[in-house]
Amino acid sequence: MREMFDRFPEVMLIDATHGTNASKYKIFSFMVHDAFGKGQFGQHAVLRNERSSALLTAIEEFKVNNPAWTYLQCVVIDKDFTEMAVLEVVS
């Protein structure tokens, strides 16, 4: 997974589940795509909630473990204002 992000760090998709598992945990997923449209998950973070502090921790952990983060040019997310606010802080 890390190798994929090292090779194609320009675009990343980030999304969180919304009540799709029986345990009610939120799964915050980072997906990387290559130049041929093939995607692979770069990280899954299992969170207790979707508060900005939890999302910030997940993003910071991704950054620590993926030095190619500095080459990221575009992040694709859905219309989630908490995600938007956290990404503005870490940018």
PDB file of N, CA and C in Angstrom:
ATOM      1  N   MET A   1       0.815  -1.188   0.000  1.00  0.00           N
ATOM      2  CA  MET A   1       0.000   0.000   0.000  1.00  0.00           C
ATOM      3  C   MET A   1       0.863   1.257   0.000  1.00  0.00           C
ATOM      4  N   ARG A   2       1.884   1.259   0.830  1.00  0.00           N
ATOM      5  CA  ARG A   2       2.735   2.444   0.879  1.00  0.00           C
ATOM      6  C   ARG A   2       3.473   2.644  -0.439  1.00  0.00           C
ATOM      7  N   GLU A   3       3.869   1.542  -1.059  1.00  0.00           N
ATOM      8  CA  GLU A   3       4.572   1.637  -2.339  1.00  0.00           C
ATOM      9  C   GLU A   3       3.709   2.336  -3.384  1.00  0.00           C
ATOM     10  N   MET A   4       2.427   2.056  -3.387  1.00  0.00           N
ATOM     11  CA  MET A   4       1.508   2.690  -4.336  1.00  0.00           C
ATOM     12  C   MET A   4       1.481   4.200  -4.111  1.00  0.00           C
ATOM     13  N   PHE A   5       1.391   4.626  -2.863  1.00  0.00           N
ATOM     14  CA  PHE A   5       1.368   6.060  -2.578  1.00  0.00           C
ATOM     15  C   PHE A   5       2.718   6.694  -2.886  1.00  0.00           C
ATOM     16  N   ASP A   6       3.811   5.987  -2.650  1.00  0.00           N
ATOM     17  CA  ASP A   6       5.135   6.509  -2.990  1.00  0.00           C
ATOM     18  C   ASP A   6       5.262   6.749  -4.490  1.00  0.00           C
ATOM     19  N   ARG A   7       4.648   5.886  -5.294  1.00  0.00           N
ATOM     20  CA  ARG A   7       4.740   6.007  -6.755  1.00  0.00           C
ATOM     21  C   ARG A   7       3.751   7.004  -7.334  1.00  0.00           C
ATOM     22  N   PHE A   8       2.575   7.131  -6.719  1.00  0.00           N
ATOM     23  CA  PHE A   8       1.515   7.991  -7.243  1.00  0.00           C
ATOM     24  C   PHE A   8       0.917   8.845  -6.119  1.00  0.00           C
ATOM     25  N   PRO A   9       1.688   9.816  -5.607  1.00  0.00           N
ATOM     26  CA  PRO A   9       1.209  10.581  -4.451  1.00  0.00           C
ATOM     27  C   PRO A   9       0.367  11.809  -4.806  1.00  0.00           C
ATOM     28  N   GLU A  10       0.092  12.020  -6.070  1.00  0.00           N
ATOM     29  CA  GLU A  10      -0.548  13.274  -6.473  1.00  0.00           C
ATOM     30  C   GLU A  10      -2.009  13.400  -6.050  1.00  0.00           C
ATOM     31  N   VAL A  11      -2.774  12.314  -6.128  1.00  0.00           N
ATOM     32  CA  VAL A  11      -4.216  12.368  -5.837  1.00  0.00           C
ATOM     33  C   VAL A  11      -4.568  11.296  -4.813  1.00  0.00           C
ATOM     34  N   MET A  12      -5.385  11.680  -3.833  1.00  0.00           N
ATOM     35  CA  MET A  12      -5.841  10.728  -2.832  1.00  0.00           C
ATOM     36  C   MET A  12      -7.322  10.969  -2.556  1.00  0.00           C
ATOM     37  N   LEU A  13      -8.053   9.881  -2.360  1.00  0.00           N
ATOM     38  CA  LEU A  13      -9.467   9.962  -1.993  1.00  0.00           C
ATOM     39  C   LEU A  13      -9.589   9.608  -0.519  1.00  0.00           C
ATOM     40  N   ILE A  14     -10.396  10.377   0.207  1.00  0.00           N
ATOM     41  CA  ILE A  14     -10.621  10.112   1.624  1.00  0.00           C
ATOM     42  C   ILE A  14     -12.119  10.055   1.856  1.00  0.00           C
ATOM     43  N   ASP A  15     -12.557   9.030   2.582  1.00  0.00           N
ATOM     44  CA  ASP A  15     -13.982   8.902   2.891  1.00  0.00           C
ATOM     45  C   ASP A  15     -14.155   8.176   4.215  1.00  0.00           C
ATOM     46  N   ALA A  16     -15.287   8.415   4.842  1.00  0.00           N
ATOM     47  CA  ALA A  16     -15.618   7.741   6.100  1.00  0.00           C
ATOM     48  C   ALA A  16     -16.945   7.024   5.931  1.00  0.00           C
ATOM     49  N   THR A  17     -17.074   5.893   6.604  1.00  0.00           N
ATOM     50  CA  THR A  17     -18.345   5.169   6.570  1.00  0.00           C
ATOM     51  C   THR A  17     -19.343   5.875   7.474  1.00  0.00           C
ATOM     52  N   HIS A  18     -20.598   5.656   7.226  1.00  0.00           N
ATOM     53  CA  HIS A  18     -21.647   6.277   8.035  1.00  0.00           C
ATOM     54  C   HIS A  18     -22.631   5.200   8.475  1.00  0.00           C
ATOM     55  N   GLY A  19     -22.360   4.578   9.618  1.00  0.00           N
ATOM     56  CA  GLY A  19     -23.264   3.578  10.176  1.00  0.00           C
ATOM     57  C   GLY A  19     -23.416   2.320   9.349  1.00  0.00           C
ATOM     58  N   THR A  20     -22.333   1.863   8.727  1.00  0.00           N
ATOM     59  CA  THR A  20     -22.441   0.688   7.860  1.00  0.00           C
ATOM     60  C   THR A  20     -21.963  -0.601   8.513  1.00  0.00           C
ATOM     61  N   ASN A  21     -21.565  -0.541   9.776  1.00  0.00           N
ATOM     62  CA  ASN A  21     -21.155  -1.779  10.437  1.00  0.00           C
ATOM     63  C   ASN A  21     -21.892  -1.926  11.767  1.00  0.00           C
ATOM     64  N   ALA A  22     -22.008  -3.147  12.227  1.00  0.00           N
ATOM     65  CA  ALA A  22     -22.799  -3.454  13.422  1.00  0.00           C
ATOM     66  C   ALA A  22     -22.219  -2.836  14.691  1.00  0.00           C
ATOM     67  N   SER A  23     -20.925  -2.602  14.727  1.00  0.00           N
ATOM     68  CA  SER A  23     -20.285  -2.057  15.925  1.00  0.00           C
ATOM     69  C   SER A  23     -20.392  -0.543  16.037  1.00  0.00           C
ATOM     70  N   LYS A  24     -20.898   0.096  15.000  1.00  0.00           N
ATOM     71  CA  LYS A  24     -21.073   1.554  14.966  1.00  0.00           C
ATOM     72  C   LYS A  24     -19.759   2.336  14.961  1.00  0.00           C
ATOM     73  N   TYR A  25     -18.642   1.650  14.697  1.00  0.00           N
ATOM     74  CA  TYR A  25     -17.384   2.358  14.550  1.00  0.00           C
ATOM     75  C   TYR A  25     -17.353   3.047  13.196  1.00  0.00           C
ATOM     76  N   LYS A  26     -16.627   4.136  13.115  1.00  0.00           N
ATOM     77  CA  LYS A  26     -16.444   4.852  11.858  1.00  0.00           C
ATOM     78  C   LYS A  26     -15.126   4.382  11.248  1.00  0.00           C
ATOM     79  N   ILE A  27     -15.147   4.057   9.990  1.00  0.00           N
ATOM     80  CA  ILE A  27     -13.932   3.644   9.291  1.00  0.00           C
ATOM     81  C   ILE A  27     -13.564   4.759   8.324  1.00  0.00           C
ATOM     82  N   PHE A  28     -12.401   5.336   8.542  1.00  0.00           N
ATOM     83  CA  PHE A  28     -11.910   6.464   7.768  1.00  0.00           C
ATOM     84  C   PHE A  28     -10.868   5.909   6.802  1.00  0.00           C
ATOM     85  N   SER A  29     -11.138   5.959   5.502  1.00  0.00           N
ATOM     86  CA  SER A  29     -10.294   5.286   4.509  1.00  0.00           C
ATOM     87  C   SER A  29      -9.588   6.268   3.585  1.00  0.00           C
ATOM     88  N   PHE A  30      -8.335   5.969   3.301  1.00  0.00           N
ATOM     89  CA  PHE A  30      -7.521   6.740   2.368  1.00  0.00           C
ATOM     90  C   PHE A  30      -7.285   5.845   1.156  1.00  0.00           C
ATOM     91  N   MET A  31      -7.608   6.308  -0.040  1.00  0.00           N
ATOM     92  CA  MET A  31      -7.412   5.502  -1.237  1.00  0.00           C
ATOM     93  C   MET A  31      -6.507   6.247  -2.219  1.00  0.00           C
ATOM     94  N   VAL A  32      -5.600   5.485  -2.822  1.00  0.00           N
ATOM     95  CA  VAL A  32      -4.642   6.022  -3.779  1.00  0.00           C
ATOM     96  C   VAL A  32      -4.935   5.419  -5.145  1.00  0.00           C
ATOM     97  N   HIS A  33      -4.826   6.236  -6.199  1.00  0.00           N
ATOM     98  CA  HIS A  33      -5.037   5.759  -7.568  1.00  0.00           C
ATOM     99  C   HIS A  33      -3.761   5.924  -8.374  1.00  0.00           C
ATOM    100  N   ASP A  34      -3.510   4.962  -9.248  1.00  0.00           N
ATOM    101  CA  ASP A  34      -2.356   5.084 -10.131  1.00  0.00           C
ATOM    102  C   ASP A  34      -2.762   5.769 -11.434  1.00  0.00           C
ATOM    103  N   ALA A  35      -1.828   5.888 -12.347  1.00  0.00           N
ATOM    104  CA  ALA A  35      -2.079   6.573 -13.617  1.00  0.00           C
ATOM    105  C   ALA A  35      -3.029   5.811 -14.526  1.00  0.00           C
ATOM    106  N   PHE A  36      -3.329   4.563 -14.206  1.00  0.00           N
ATOM    107  CA  PHE A  36      -4.203   3.734 -15.028  1.00  0.00           C
ATOM    108  C   PHE A  36      -5.597   3.578 -14.435  1.00  0.00           C
ATOM    109  N   GLY A  37      -5.897   4.318 -13.362  1.00  0.00           N
ATOM    110  CA  GLY A  37      -7.220   4.275 -12.752  1.00  0.00           C
ATOM    111  C   GLY A  37      -7.436   3.156 -11.755  1.00  0.00           C
ATOM    112  N   LYS A  38      -6.395   2.413 -11.460  1.00  0.00           N
ATOM    113  CA  LYS A  38      -6.514   1.345 -10.455  1.00  0.00           C
ATOM    114  C   LYS A  38      -6.280   1.946  -9.078  1.00  0.00           C
ATOM    115  N   GLY A  39      -7.154   1.580  -8.146  1.00  0.00           N
ATOM    116  CA  GLY A  39      -7.048   2.124  -6.805  1.00  0.00           C
ATOM    117  C   GLY A  39      -6.650   1.080  -5.787  1.00  0.00           C
ATOM    118  N   GLN A  40      -6.099   1.562  -4.693  1.00  0.00           N
ATOM    119  CA  GLN A  40      -5.700   0.689  -3.601  1.00  0.00           C
ATOM    120  C   GLN A  40      -5.793   1.503  -2.313  1.00  0.00           C
ATOM    121  N   PHE A  41      -6.259   0.859  -1.253  1.00  0.00           N
ATOM    122  CA  PHE A  41      -6.356   1.574   0.010  1.00  0.00           C
ATOM    123  C   PHE A  41      -4.967   1.789   0.589  1.00  0.00           C
ATOM    124  N   GLY A  42      -4.728   2.997   1.054  1.00  0.00           N
ATOM    125  CA  GLY A  42      -3.458   3.330   1.673  1.00  0.00           C
ATOM    126  C   GLY A  42      -3.507   3.225   3.179  1.00  0.00           C
ATOM    127  N   GLN A  43      -4.700   3.412   3.735  1.00  0.00           N
ATOM    128  CA  GLN A  43      -4.860   3.308   5.186  1.00  0.00           C
ATOM    129  C   GLN A  43      -6.338   3.229   5.532  1.00  0.00           C
ATOM    130  N   HIS A  44      -6.640   2.451   6.549  1.00  0.00           N
ATOM    131  CA  HIS A  44      -7.961   2.454   7.175  1.00  0.00           C
ATOM    132  C   HIS A  44      -7.734   2.845   8.626  1.00  0.00           C
ATOM    133  N   ALA A  45      -8.524   3.775   9.113  1.00  0.00           N
ATOM    134  CA  ALA A  45      -8.467   4.153  10.524  1.00  0.00           C
ATOM    135  C   ALA A  45      -9.826   3.855  11.137  1.00  0.00           C
ATOM    136  N   VAL A  46      -9.844   3.056  12.182  1.00  0.00           N
ATOM    137  CA  VAL A  46     -11.091   2.737  12.876  1.00  0.00           C
ATOM    138  C   VAL A  46     -11.241   3.755  14.001  1.00  0.00           C
ATOM    139  N   LEU A  47     -12.296   4.559  13.906  1.00  0.00           N
ATOM    140  CA  LEU A  47     -12.499   5.658  14.846  1.00  0.00           C
ATOM    141  C   LEU A  47     -13.757   5.461  15.672  1.00  0.00           C
ATOM    142  N   ARG A  48     -13.754   6.011  16.855  1.00  0.00           N
ATOM    143  CA  ARG A  48     -14.927   5.956  17.715  1.00  0.00           C
ATOM    144  C   ARG A  48     -15.993   6.940  17.234  1.00  0.00           C
ATOM    145  N   ASN A  49     -15.551   8.065  16.674  1.00  0.00           N
ATOM    146  CA  ASN A  49     -16.477   9.084  16.188  1.00  0.00           C
ATOM    147  C   ASN A  49     -15.823   9.828  15.028  1.00  0.00           C
ATOM    148  N   GLU A  50     -16.542  10.760  14.458  1.00  0.00           N
ATOM    149  CA  GLU A  50     -16.011  11.532  13.328  1.00  0.00           C
ATOM    150  C   GLU A  50     -15.748  12.977  13.717  1.00  0.00           C
ATOM    151  N   ARG A  51     -15.383  13.187  14.960  1.00  0.00           N
ATOM    152  CA  ARG A  51     -15.035  14.539  15.399  1.00  0.00           C
ATOM    153  C   ARG A  51     -13.711  14.933  14.777  1.00  0.00           C
ATOM    154  N   SER A  52     -13.506  16.227  14.680  1.00  0.00           N
ATOM    155  CA  SER A  52     -12.305  16.714  14.008  1.00  0.00           C
ATOM    156  C   SER A  52     -11.022  16.229  14.679  1.00  0.00           C
ATOM    157  N   SER A  53     -11.016  16.073  15.998  1.00  0.00           N
ATOM    158  CA  SER A  53      -9.798  15.604  16.672  1.00  0.00           C
ATOM    159  C   SER A  53      -9.437  14.177  16.253  1.00  0.00           C
ATOM    160  N   ALA A  54     -10.430  13.319  16.088  1.00  0.00           N
ATOM    161  CA  ALA A  54     -10.178  11.937  15.660  1.00  0.00           C
ATOM    162  C   ALA A  54      -9.705  11.897  14.209  1.00  0.00           C
ATOM    163  N   LEU A  55     -10.336  12.691  13.351  1.00  0.00           N
ATOM    164  CA  LEU A  55      -9.926  12.731  11.944  1.00  0.00           C
ATOM    165  C   LEU A  55      -8.522  13.304  11.811  1.00  0.00           C
ATOM    166  N   LEU A  56      -8.226  14.318  12.600  1.00  0.00           N
ATOM    167  CA  LEU A  56      -6.896  14.919  12.564  1.00  0.00           C
ATOM    168  C   LEU A  56      -5.828  13.898  12.961  1.00  0.00           C
ATOM    169  N   THR A  57      -6.100  13.100  13.972  1.00  0.00           N
ATOM    170  CA  THR A  57      -5.160  12.058  14.388  1.00  0.00           C
ATOM    171  C   THR A  57      -4.932  11.049  13.268  1.00  0.00           C
ATOM    172  N   ALA A  58      -5.994  10.627  12.588  1.00  0.00           N
ATOM    173  CA  ALA A  58      -5.861   9.668  11.483  1.00  0.00           C
ATOM    174  C   ALA A  58      -5.011  10.248  10.357  1.00  0.00           C
ATOM    175  N   ILE A  59      -5.242  11.506  10.024  1.00  0.00           N
ATOM    176  CA  ILE A  59      -4.474  12.141   8.946  1.00  0.00           C
ATOM    177  C   ILE A  59      -3.017  12.322   9.359  1.00  0.00           C
ATOM    178  N   GLU A  60      -2.789  12.739  10.588  1.00  0.00           N
ATOM    179  CA  GLU A  60      -1.415  12.916  11.065  1.00  0.00           C
ATOM    180  C   GLU A  60      -0.650  11.591  11.055  1.00  0.00           C
ATOM    181  N   GLU A  61      -1.306  10.504  11.429  1.00  0.00           N
ATOM    182  CA  GLU A  61      -0.657   9.187  11.386  1.00  0.00           C
ATOM    183  C   GLU A  61      -0.324   8.793   9.948  1.00  0.00           C
ATOM    184  N   PHE A  62      -1.220   9.097   9.017  1.00  0.00           N
ATOM    185  CA  PHE A  62      -0.941   8.812   7.610  1.00  0.00           C
ATOM    186  C   PHE A  62       0.283   9.604   7.157  1.00  0.00           C
ATOM    187  N   LYS A  63       0.345  10.866   7.527  1.00  0.00           N
ATOM    188  CA  LYS A  63       1.476  11.709   7.138  1.00  0.00           C
ATOM    189  C   LYS A  63       2.796  11.178   7.694  1.00  0.00           C
ATOM    190  N   VAL A  64       2.794  10.762   8.947  1.00  0.00           N
ATOM    191  CA  VAL A  64       4.014  10.248   9.577  1.00  0.00           C
ATOM    192  C   VAL A  64       4.512   9.001   8.858  1.00  0.00           C
ATOM    193  N   ASN A  65       3.604   8.144   8.443  1.00  0.00           N
ATOM    194  CA  ASN A  65       3.971   6.871   7.821  1.00  0.00           C
ATOM    195  C   ASN A  65       4.129   6.936   6.309  1.00  0.00           C
ATOM    196  N   ASN A  66       3.843   8.086   5.709  1.00  0.00           N
ATOM    197  CA  ASN A  66       3.940   8.238   4.254  1.00  0.00           C
ATOM    198  C   ASN A  66       4.616   9.563   3.916  1.00  0.00           C
ATOM    199  N   PRO A  67       5.942   9.584   3.877  1.00  0.00           N
ATOM    200  CA  PRO A  67       6.667  10.821   3.596  1.00  0.00           C
ATOM    201  C   PRO A  67       6.318  11.455   2.247  1.00  0.00           C
ATOM    202  N   ALA A  68       5.791  10.669   1.315  1.00  0.00           N
ATOM    203  CA  ALA A  68       5.407  11.209   0.005  1.00  0.00           C
ATOM    204  C   ALA A  68       4.217  12.156   0.117  1.00  0.00           C
ATOM    205  N   TRP A  69       3.651  12.290   1.320  1.00  0.00           N
ATOM    206  CA  TRP A  69       2.526  13.209   1.564  1.00  0.00           C
ATOM    207  C   TRP A  69       2.841  14.611   1.031  1.00  0.00           C
ATOM    208  N   THR A  70       4.103  15.016   1.084  1.00  0.00           N
ATOM    209  CA  THR A  70       4.474  16.364   0.651  1.00  0.00           C
ATOM    210  C   THR A  70       4.235  16.581  -0.842  1.00  0.00           C
ATOM    211  N   TYR A  71       4.100  15.511  -1.613  1.00  0.00           N
ATOM    212  CA  TYR A  71       3.855  15.617  -3.051  1.00  0.00           C
ATOM    213  C   TYR A  71       2.370  15.591  -3.409  1.00  0.00           C
ATOM    214  N   LEU A  72       1.520  15.452  -2.422  1.00  0.00           N
ATOM    215  CA  LEU A  72       0.077  15.396  -2.654  1.00  0.00           C
ATOM    216  C   LEU A  72      -0.412  16.720  -3.230  1.00  0.00           C
ATOM    217  N   GLN A  73      -1.178  16.646  -4.327  1.00  0.00           N
ATOM    218  CA  GLN A  73      -1.685  17.845  -4.984  1.00  0.00           C
ATOM    219  C   GLN A  73      -3.192  17.993  -4.879  1.00  0.00           C
ATOM    220  N   CYS A  74      -3.913  16.880  -4.735  1.00  0.00           N
ATOM    221  CA  CYS A  74      -5.375  16.933  -4.744  1.00  0.00           C
ATOM    222  C   CYS A  74      -5.945  15.860  -3.819  1.00  0.00           C
ATOM    223  N   VAL A  75      -6.903  16.262  -2.984  1.00  0.00           N
ATOM    224  CA  VAL A  75      -7.619  15.322  -2.125  1.00  0.00           C
ATOM    225  C   VAL A  75      -9.087  15.380  -2.517  1.00  0.00           C
ATOM    226  N   VAL A  76      -9.666  14.229  -2.813  1.00  0.00           N
ATOM    227  CA  VAL A  76     -11.076  14.147  -3.195  1.00  0.00           C
ATOM    228  C   VAL A  76     -11.852  13.619  -1.993  1.00  0.00           C
ATOM    229  N   ILE A  77     -12.870  14.386  -1.574  1.00  0.00           N
ATOM    230  CA  ILE A  77     -13.726  13.975  -0.459  1.00  0.00           C
ATOM    231  C   ILE A  77     -15.175  14.237  -0.833  1.00  0.00           C
ATOM    232  N   ASP A  78     -16.085  13.685  -0.041  1.00  0.00           N
ATOM    233  CA  ASP A  78     -17.494  13.995  -0.253  1.00  0.00           C
ATOM    234  C   ASP A  78     -17.826  15.278   0.515  1.00  0.00           C
ATOM    235  N   LYS A  79     -19.083  15.635   0.534  1.00  0.00           N
ATOM    236  CA  LYS A  79     -19.501  16.884   1.167  1.00  0.00           C
ATOM    237  C   LYS A  79     -19.609  16.693   2.681  1.00  0.00           C
ATOM    238  N   ASP A  80     -18.474  16.616   3.332  1.00  0.00           N
ATOM    239  CA  ASP A  80     -18.410  16.467   4.781  1.00  0.00           C
ATOM    240  C   ASP A  80     -17.615  17.654   5.319  1.00  0.00           C
ATOM    241  N   PHE A  81     -18.303  18.549   5.989  1.00  0.00           N
ATOM    242  CA  PHE A  81     -17.674  19.788   6.425  1.00  0.00           C
ATOM    243  C   PHE A  81     -16.593  19.567   7.479  1.00  0.00           C
ATOM    244  N   THR A  82     -16.724  18.532   8.288  1.00  0.00           N
ATOM    245  CA  THR A  82     -15.686  18.232   9.277  1.00  0.00           C
ATOM    246  C   THR A  82     -14.405  17.810   8.571  1.00  0.00           C
ATOM    247  N   GLU A  83     -14.524  16.942   7.568  1.00  0.00           N
ATOM    248  CA  GLU A  83     -13.346  16.521   6.801  1.00  0.00           C
ATOM    249  C   GLU A  83     -12.701  17.723   6.124  1.00  0.00           C
ATOM    250  N   MET A  84     -13.514  18.589   5.536  1.00  0.00           N
ATOM    251  CA  MET A  84     -12.983  19.780   4.864  1.00  0.00           C
ATOM    252  C   MET A  84     -12.192  20.649   5.837  1.00  0.00           C
ATOM    253  N   ALA A  85     -12.758  20.889   7.008  1.00  0.00           N
ATOM    254  CA  ALA A  85     -12.098  21.740   8.000  1.00  0.00           C
ATOM    255  C   ALA A  85     -10.776  21.139   8.467  1.00  0.00           C
ATOM    256  N   VAL A  86     -10.745  19.840   8.704  1.00  0.00           N
ATOM    257  CA  VAL A  86      -9.516  19.182   9.157  1.00  0.00           C
ATOM    258  C   VAL A  86      -8.459  19.233   8.062  1.00  0.00           C
ATOM    259  N   LEU A  87      -8.838  18.995   6.825  1.00  0.00           N
ATOM    260  CA  LEU A  87      -7.868  19.031   5.726  1.00  0.00           C
ATOM    261  C   LEU A  87      -7.309  20.432   5.514  1.00  0.00           C
ATOM    262  N   GLU A  88      -8.108  21.452   5.761  1.00  0.00           N
ATOM    263  CA  GLU A  88      -7.594  22.821   5.659  1.00  0.00           C
ATOM    264  C   GLU A  88      -6.536  23.086   6.724  1.00  0.00           C
ATOM    265  N   VAL A  89      -6.700  22.499   7.898  1.00  0.00           N
ATOM    266  CA  VAL A  89      -5.741  22.682   8.989  1.00  0.00           C
ATOM    267  C   VAL A  89      -4.417  22.000   8.674  1.00  0.00           C
ATOM    268  N   VAL A  90      -4.451  20.788   8.137  1.00  0.00           N
ATOM    269  CA  VAL A  90      -3.215  20.029   7.895  1.00  0.00           C
ATOM    270  C   VAL A  90      -2.530  20.386   6.584  1.00  0.00           C
ATOM    271  N   SER A  91      -3.169  21.119   5.729  1.00  0.00           N
ATOM    272  CA  SER A  91      -2.580  21.461   4.420  1.00  0.00           C
ATOM    273  C   SER A  91      -1.363  22.334   4.559  1.00  0.00           C
TER     274      SER A  91
END
